[in-house]
Structure formats: C-alpha cells, structure tokens
PDB file of C-alpha atoms in Angstrom:
ATOM      1  CA  GLN A  16      76.235 147.403  92.094  1.00  0.00           C
ATOM      2  CA  VAL A  17      77.434 143.895  91.396  1.00  0.00           C
ATOM      3  CA  GLN A  18      77.078 142.590  87.863  1.00  0.00           C
ATOM      4  CA  LEU A  19      78.044 139.312  86.264  1.00  0.00           C
ATOM      5  CA  VAL A  20      77.712 139.142  82.504  1.00  0.00           C
ATOM      6  CA  GLU A  21      77.994 135.848  80.652  1.00  0.00           C
ATOM      7  CA  SER A  22      78.708 135.543  76.974  1.00  0.00           C
ATOM      8  CA  GLY A  23      79.794 132.952  74.449  1.00  0.00           C
ATOM      9  CA  GLY A  24      76.737 130.753  74.232  1.00  0.00           C
ATOM     10  CA  GLY A  25      75.321 129.563  70.943  1.00  0.00           C
ATOM     11  CA  THR A  26      74.320 126.576  68.876  1.00  0.00           C
ATOM     12  CA  VAL A  27      76.831 123.939  67.868  1.00  0.00           C
ATOM     13  CA  GLN A  28      76.727 120.416  66.531  1.00  0.00           C
ATOM     14  CA  THR A  29      77.614 117.387  68.599  1.00  0.00           C
ATOM     15  CA  GLY A  30      81.351 117.301  69.129  1.00  0.00           C
ATOM     16  CA  GLY A  31      81.731 121.040  68.795  1.00  0.00           C
ATOM     17  CA  SER A  32      83.205 123.544  71.219  1.00  0.00           C
ATOM     18  CA  LEU A  33      82.189 126.758  72.927  1.00  0.00           C
ATOM     19  CA  ARG A  34      83.939 129.059  75.354  1.00  0.00           C
ATOM     20  CA  LEU A  35      81.795 130.851  77.881  1.00  0.00           C
ATOM     21  CA  SER A  36      82.963 134.015  79.589  1.00  0.00           C
ATOM     22  CA  CYS A  37      81.764 135.639  82.783  1.00  0.00           C
ATOM     23  CA  THR A  38      82.859 139.200  83.460  1.00  0.00           C
ATOM     24  CA  ALA A  39      82.337 140.694  86.902  1.00  0.00           C
ATOM     25  CA  SER A  40      82.021 144.284  88.063  1.00  0.00           C
ATOM     26  CA  GLY A  41      81.275 145.855  91.420  1.00  0.00           C
ATOM     27  CA  ILE A  42      83.297 143.307  93.406  1.00  0.00           C
ATOM     28  CA  THR A  43      86.932 142.525  94.082  1.00  0.00           C
ATOM     29  CA  PHE A  44      86.892 139.492  91.833  1.00  0.00           C
ATOM     30  CA  GLY A  45      90.010 137.976  93.344  1.00  0.00           C
ATOM     31  CA  SER A  46      88.221 137.638  96.692  1.00  0.00           C
ATOM     32  CA  TYR A  47      85.525 135.423  95.232  1.00  0.00           C
ATOM     33  CA  ASN A  48      85.321 131.792  94.222  1.00  0.00           C
ATOM     34  CA  MET A  49      83.388 131.187  91.044  1.00  0.00           C
ATOM     35  CA  GLY A  50      81.051 128.483  89.893  1.00  0.00           C
ATOM     36  CA  TRP A  51      79.285 127.503  86.708  1.00  0.00           C
ATOM     37  CA  PHE A  52      75.833 125.946  86.755  1.00  0.00           C
ATOM     38  CA  ARG A  53      73.350 124.974  84.077  1.00  0.00           C
ATOM     39  CA  GLN A  54      69.627 124.483  83.816  1.00  0.00           C
ATOM     40  CA  ALA A  55      67.824 122.602  81.106  1.00  0.00           C
ATOM     41  CA  PRO A  56      64.090 123.093  80.481  1.00  0.00           C
ATOM     42  CA  GLY A  57      62.026 121.264  83.073  1.00  0.00           C
ATOM     43  CA  LYS A  58      65.066 120.401  85.176  1.00  0.00           C
ATOM     44  CA  GLU A  59      66.682 121.819  88.266  1.00  0.00           C
ATOM     45  CA  ARG A  60      69.802 123.929  88.095  1.00  0.00           C
ATOM     46  CA  GLU A  61      72.862 121.714  88.436  1.00  0.00           C
ATOM     47  CA  PHE A  62      76.493 122.287  89.300  1.00  0.00           C
ATOM     48  CA  VAL A  63      78.946 122.104  86.395  1.00  0.00           C
ATOM     49  CA  ALA A  64      82.322 123.427  87.556  1.00  0.00           C
ATOM     50  CA  ALA A  65      83.944 125.718  90.088  1.00  0.00           C
ATOM     51  CA  ILE A  66      87.286 127.381  90.660  1.00  0.00           C
ATOM     52  CA  THR A  67      88.659 128.987  93.789  1.00  0.00           C
ATOM     53  CA  ARG A  68      89.887 132.541  93.805  1.00  0.00           C
ATOM     54  CA  SER A  69      93.492 131.723  93.026  1.00  0.00           C
ATOM     55  CA  GLY A  70      92.671 128.809  90.756  1.00  0.00           C
ATOM     56  CA  GLY A  71      94.271 126.452  93.220  1.00  0.00           C
ATOM     57  CA  GLN A  72      91.247 124.194  93.480  1.00  0.00           C
ATOM     58  CA  ILE A  73      88.993 123.183  90.628  1.00  0.00           C
ATOM     59  CA  TYR A  74      85.892 121.041  90.678  1.00  0.00           C
ATOM     60  CA  TYR A  75      83.776 119.403  87.948  1.00  0.00           C
ATOM     61  CA  ARG A  76      80.665 117.328  87.821  1.00  0.00           C
ATOM     62  CA  ASP A  77      81.510 113.844  86.615  1.00  0.00           C
ATOM     63  CA  SER A  78      79.738 114.106  83.272  1.00  0.00           C
ATOM     64  CA  VAL A  79      81.914 117.011  82.087  1.00  0.00           C
ATOM     65  CA  LYS A  80      85.310 115.869  83.360  1.00  0.00           C
ATOM     66  CA  GLY A  81      87.805 115.655  80.523  1.00  0.00           C
ATOM     67  CA  ARG A  82      85.606 117.794  78.258  1.00  0.00           C
ATOM     68  CA  PHE A  83      85.166 121.095  80.125  1.00  0.00           C
ATOM     69  CA  THR A  84      87.879 123.328  81.558  1.00  0.00           C
ATOM     70  CA  VAL A  85      87.223 126.155  84.000  1.00  0.00           C
ATOM     71  CA  SER A  86      89.695 129.008  84.360  1.00  0.00           C
ATOM     72  CA  ARG A  87      89.867 132.630  85.430  1.00  0.00           C
ATOM     73  CA  ASP A  88      91.856 135.826  84.912  1.00  0.00           C
ATOM     74  CA  ASN A  89      91.634 137.951  88.026  1.00  0.00           C
ATOM     75  CA  SER A  90      93.381 140.860  86.297  1.00  0.00           C
ATOM     76  CA  LYS A  91      90.374 141.037  83.956  1.00  0.00           C
ATOM     77  CA  SER A  92      87.750 140.121  86.560  1.00  0.00           C
ATOM     78  CA  ALA A  93      86.715 137.302  84.283  1.00  0.00           C
ATOM     79  CA  GLY A  94      86.103 133.590  84.398  1.00  0.00           C
ATOM     80  CA  PHE A  95      85.836 131.110  81.573  1.00  0.00           C
ATOM     81  CA  LEU A  96      84.350 127.725  80.806  1.00  0.00           C
ATOM     82  CA  GLN A  97      85.876 125.989  77.802  1.00  0.00           C
ATOM     83  CA  MET A  98      83.514 123.279  76.606  1.00  0.00           C
ATOM     84  CA  ASN A  99      84.764 120.676  74.151  1.00  0.00           C
ATOM     85  CA  SER A 100      83.230 117.511  72.736  1.00  0.00           C
ATOM     86  CA  LEU A 101      79.791 118.889  73.413  1.00  0.00           C
ATOM     87  CA  LYS A 102      76.839 116.511  73.576  1.00  0.00           C
ATOM     88  CA  PRO A 103      73.103 117.126  73.176  1.00  0.00           C
ATOM     89  CA  GLU A 104      72.683 116.529  76.919  1.00  0.00           C
ATOM     90  CA  ASP A 105      74.851 119.599  77.553  1.00  0.00           C
ATOM     91  CA  THR A 106      72.065 121.767  76.134  1.00  0.00           C
ATOM     92  CA  ALA A 107      71.008 124.232  78.821  1.00  0.00           C
ATOM     93  CA  ALA A 108      71.192 127.800  80.000  1.00  0.00           C
ATOM     94  CA  TYR A 109      74.571 128.279  81.675  1.00  0.00           C
ATOM     95  CA  TYR A 110      75.038 130.601  84.628  1.00  0.00           C
ATOM     96  CA  CYS A 111      78.090 131.839  86.464  1.00  0.00           C
ATOM     97  CA  GLY A 112      77.987 132.643  90.141  1.00  0.00           C
ATOM     98  CA  VAL A 113      80.457 134.039  92.652  1.00  0.00           C
ATOM     99  CA  GLN A 114      80.752 133.590  96.396  1.00  0.00           C
ATOM    100  CA  HIS A 115      83.096 135.432  98.737  1.00  0.00           C
ATOM    101  CA  VAL A 116      85.816 133.164 100.060  1.00  0.00           C
ATOM    102  CA  GLY A 117      84.724 133.886 103.614  1.00  0.00           C
ATOM    103  CA  ASP A 118      81.268 132.498 102.894  1.00  0.00           C
ATOM    104  CA  TRP A 119      82.339 129.575 100.721  1.00  0.00           C
ATOM    105  CA  ALA A 120      80.419 126.403 101.476  1.00  0.00           C
ATOM    106  CA  GLY A 121      81.891 124.303  98.715  1.00  0.00           C
ATOM    107  CA  PRO A 122      81.481 124.162  94.943  1.00  0.00           C
ATOM    108  CA  SER A 123      77.812 123.196  95.082  1.00  0.00           C
ATOM    109  CA  GLY A 124      76.964 125.594  97.899  1.00  0.00           C
ATOM    110  CA  ALA A 125      75.301 128.967  97.816  1.00  0.00           C
ATOM    111  CA  TYR A 126      76.525 131.767  95.580  1.00  0.00           C
ATOM    112  CA  ALA A 127      75.886 135.406  96.399  1.00  0.00           C
ATOM    113  CA  TYR A 128      75.692 136.790  92.883  1.00  0.00           C
ATOM    114  CA  TRP A 129      74.610 135.349  89.560  1.00  0.00           C
ATOM    115  CA  GLY A 130      74.752 136.278  85.932  1.00  0.00           C
ATOM    116  CA  GLN A 131      71.769 136.350  83.633  1.00  0.00           C
ATOM    117  CA  GLY A 132      72.696 133.162  81.830  1.00  0.00           C
ATOM    118  CA  THR A 133      73.728 132.262  78.310  1.00  0.00           C
ATOM    119  CA  GLN A 134      72.074 129.572  76.209  1.00  0.00           C
ATOM    120  CA  VAL A 135      74.033 126.615  74.909  1.00  0.00           C
ATOM    121  CA  THR A 136      72.316 124.355  72.379  1.00  0.00           C
ATOM    122  CA  VAL A 137      73.972 121.228  71.028  1.00  0.00           C
ATOM    123  CA  SER A 138      72.310 119.666  68.025  1.00  0.00           C
ATOM    124  CA  SER A 139      72.616 115.995  67.168  1.00  0.00           C
TER     125      SER A 139
END
C-alpha cells in the first residue's frame, strides 16, 4: 500500500518560513519524480515545484522562484519544500505527489499517488 504523508504546515506571519516534508512508503522512492502542488479555497490545484528522482532537474512556478526550495533524500524516502519569505497569497493546502519515471509527463503532468495535504496559512 502506497502512502505519502505530508507534515510541517502551520500558520506564520508574512515573511516567515516553513519546511514541508513528504515521507513515502510502499514504493521505491528513488524510482519516482516528486511534485508539490497547492490549492487555495475556491481555486484549482496549482503546480508549485517538482524534482526528478536524482534531483538533477528541478522546476518551480514563477511566483515561488527564489523563495521556495525543493529537495529530497532518497535514503529516507522523503522530499522537502523549504518555503521562505512567505506571502499571504501562499496560503493554501499543500500536497505532494509522486510519479514513476517511466510515466513522467513533466512537472505539471499527472501524478500517480498523493498525500493528504498540509495546511499553510500566512497572515498579513
């Protein structure tokens, strides 16, 4: 059974930082690319960042470039999203997803497995 568990969400003030974690089980994590998405109330889920299985390629949506950093530790079957200089518009539920490298259709493509999400709230 595949499980992705996110953690690290919370409430911070504008300019603050949070580090999200996504821990996987039931898969060979190193065979999967990983993405981070977010969904604010009343809005569609949107791509935030992605990292390939070896970390060789990294992608970000424009609005988070220079503020967010995606990384992974395959030995721990875990991925991370370091979020700095947070803004109120970053408020959303954040989800991690994984897609097998053989089925990879790009950072904004489909993901086979998803976590349950973790809430990030940035107050002004």
